[in-house]
Amino acid sequence: MTQVPEIALSPSAAARVAVIAQRTGKPAILRLAVEGGGCAGFSYRFGLADEVEAEDLATERDGVTLVVDEMTHDLVRGGEVDFVESLGGAAFQVRNPNAASGCGCGSSFSV
């Protein structure tokens, strides 16, 4: 695992991951992956990981670890994972400075 300061986990995202991890009995490790597809070209996928893999790039906040693979890191470098609650619902979101455009749902982007 390599520490990467170029991607951040917001305090609200860290708190939400901690709650989900405690509720499910899993480690507080959030995996962010970028996959081809979605209405704008790429889509974000979030999930709790059981462990940090040797090739993972990671950052930590408040006891919570955010992990990404190298390809994902290249696409989200300089960004932040946040957890946002609004009248429309609650969701993890990526503030990605590398995205040239995004879609209305906020879960896909293009570069």
Short mmCIF file of C-alpha atoms in Angstrom, two decimals:
data_model
loop_
_atom_site.label_atom_id
_atom_site.label_comp_id
_atom_site.label_asym_id
_atom_site.label_seq_id
_atom_site.Cartn_x
_atom_site.Cartn_y
_atom_site.Cartn_z
CA MET A 1 0.00 0.00 0.00
CA THR A 2 1.29 3.42 -0.97
CA GLN A 3 -0.01 6.56 0.75
CA VAL A 4 -1.34 9.14 -1.72
CA PRO A 5 -2.15 12.64 -0.56
CA GLU A 6 -3.48 13.56 -4.03
CA ILE A 7 -6.97 12.29 -3.24
CA ALA A 8 -8.88 13.17 -0.11
CA LEU A 9 -11.69 11.78 1.98
CA SER A 10 -13.92 14.46 3.49
CA PRO A 11 -14.82 14.36 7.19
CA SER A 12 -18.47 13.58 6.33
CA ALA A 13 -17.44 10.71 4.03
CA ALA A 14 -15.11 9.30 6.67
CA ALA A 15 -17.86 9.49 9.30
CA ARG A 16 -20.36 7.74 7.01
CA VAL A 17 -17.90 4.95 6.14
CA ALA A 18 -17.20 4.43 9.84
CA VAL A 19 -20.94 4.07 10.57
CA ILE A 20 -21.47 1.63 7.68
CA ALA A 21 -18.39 -0.40 8.65
CA GLN A 22 -19.51 -0.65 12.27
CA ARG A 23 -23.04 -1.64 11.22
CA THR A 24 -21.79 -4.35 8.84
CA GLY A 25 -18.87 -5.57 10.95
CA LYS A 26 -16.38 -4.81 8.16
CA PRO A 27 -13.15 -2.80 8.31
CA ALA A 28 -13.49 0.94 7.67
CA ILE A 29 -11.96 0.73 4.19
CA LEU A 30 -13.76 2.44 1.29
CA ARG A 31 -12.76 1.35 -2.21
CA LEU A 32 -13.32 3.81 -5.05
CA ALA A 33 -13.07 2.41 -8.57
CA VAL A 34 -13.63 3.97 -11.97
CA GLU A 35 -15.19 1.78 -14.64
CA GLY A 36 -16.00 2.32 -18.28
CA GLY A 37 -19.66 3.06 -18.88
CA GLY A 38 -22.26 5.36 -17.48
CA CYS A 39 -23.96 8.12 -19.41
CA ALA A 40 -20.80 10.27 -19.60
CA GLY A 41 -18.13 7.62 -20.35
CA PHE A 42 -16.79 6.57 -16.94
CA SER A 43 -18.66 5.75 -13.74
CA TYR A 44 -17.67 5.67 -10.07
CA ARG A 45 -18.15 2.53 -8.00
CA PHE A 46 -17.94 2.51 -4.19
CA GLY A 47 -17.77 -0.44 -1.82
CA LEU A 48 -16.33 -1.51 1.49
CA ALA A 49 -13.14 -3.55 1.13
CA ASP A 50 -12.11 -6.37 3.42
CA GLU A 51 -8.45 -5.37 3.27
CA VAL A 52 -5.97 -3.03 1.63
CA GLU A 53 -4.25 -4.81 -1.25
CA ALA A 54 -0.48 -4.47 -1.77
CA GLU A 55 -0.94 -2.56 -5.05
CA ASP A 56 -3.57 -0.18 -3.63
CA LEU A 57 -2.96 3.53 -3.26
CA ALA A 58 -4.50 4.79 -0.04
CA THR A 59 -5.23 7.82 2.07
CA GLU A 60 -6.65 7.99 5.59
CA ARG A 61 -8.88 10.30 7.62
CA ASP A 62 -10.22 9.80 11.13
CA GLY A 63 -9.39 6.08 11.16
CA VAL A 64 -11.03 5.42 7.76
CA THR A 65 -8.99 4.37 4.72
CA LEU A 66 -9.84 5.26 1.12
CA VAL A 67 -8.21 2.94 -1.43
CA VAL A 68 -7.96 3.18 -5.21
CA ASP A 69 -6.10 1.28 -7.90
CA GLU A 70 -3.53 3.06 -10.10
CA MET A 71 -5.89 3.58 -13.05
CA THR A 72 -8.55 5.09 -10.81
CA HIS A 73 -5.96 7.29 -9.12
CA ASP A 74 -4.86 8.68 -12.49
CA LEU A 75 -8.49 9.67 -13.24
CA VAL A 76 -9.35 11.20 -9.83
CA ARG A 77 -5.98 12.68 -8.75
CA GLY A 78 -6.51 15.94 -6.88
CA GLY A 79 -10.13 15.06 -6.08
CA GLU A 80 -12.12 14.43 -2.95
CA VAL A 81 -14.67 11.81 -1.97
CA ASP A 82 -17.51 13.41 -0.03
CA PHE A 83 -20.78 12.21 1.48
CA VAL A 84 -23.65 14.56 0.74
CA GLU A 85 -27.16 14.53 2.20
CA SER A 86 -29.88 16.55 0.50
CA LEU A 87 -33.62 16.50 -0.08
CA GLY A 88 -32.97 14.20 -3.04
CA GLY A 89 -31.20 11.61 -0.89
CA ALA A 90 -27.75 10.82 0.44
CA ALA A 91 -24.76 9.57 -1.55
CA PHE A 92 -21.01 9.45 -1.85
CA GLN A 93 -19.79 11.91 -4.49
CA VAL A 94 -16.43 12.55 -6.11
CA ARG A 95 -15.29 16.11 -6.65
CA ASN A 96 -13.02 15.37 -9.57
CA PRO A 97 -10.93 18.23 -11.05
CA ASN A 98 -9.96 15.96 -13.98
CA ALA A 99 -13.53 15.50 -15.20
CA ALA A 100 -14.23 17.51 -18.34
CA SER A 101 -17.96 16.91 -17.94
CA GLY A 102 -20.37 14.92 -15.84
CA CYS A 103 -23.93 13.75 -15.90
CA GLY A 104 -26.92 14.96 -13.93
CA CYS A 105 -26.83 12.02 -11.54
CA GLY A 106 -23.23 12.79 -10.52
CA SER A 107 -22.11 9.17 -10.82
CA SER A 108 -20.44 9.34 -14.23
CA PHE A 109 -17.98 11.65 -15.96
CA SER A 110 -15.75 12.09 -18.99
CA VAL A 111 -12.14 13.28 -19.26
#
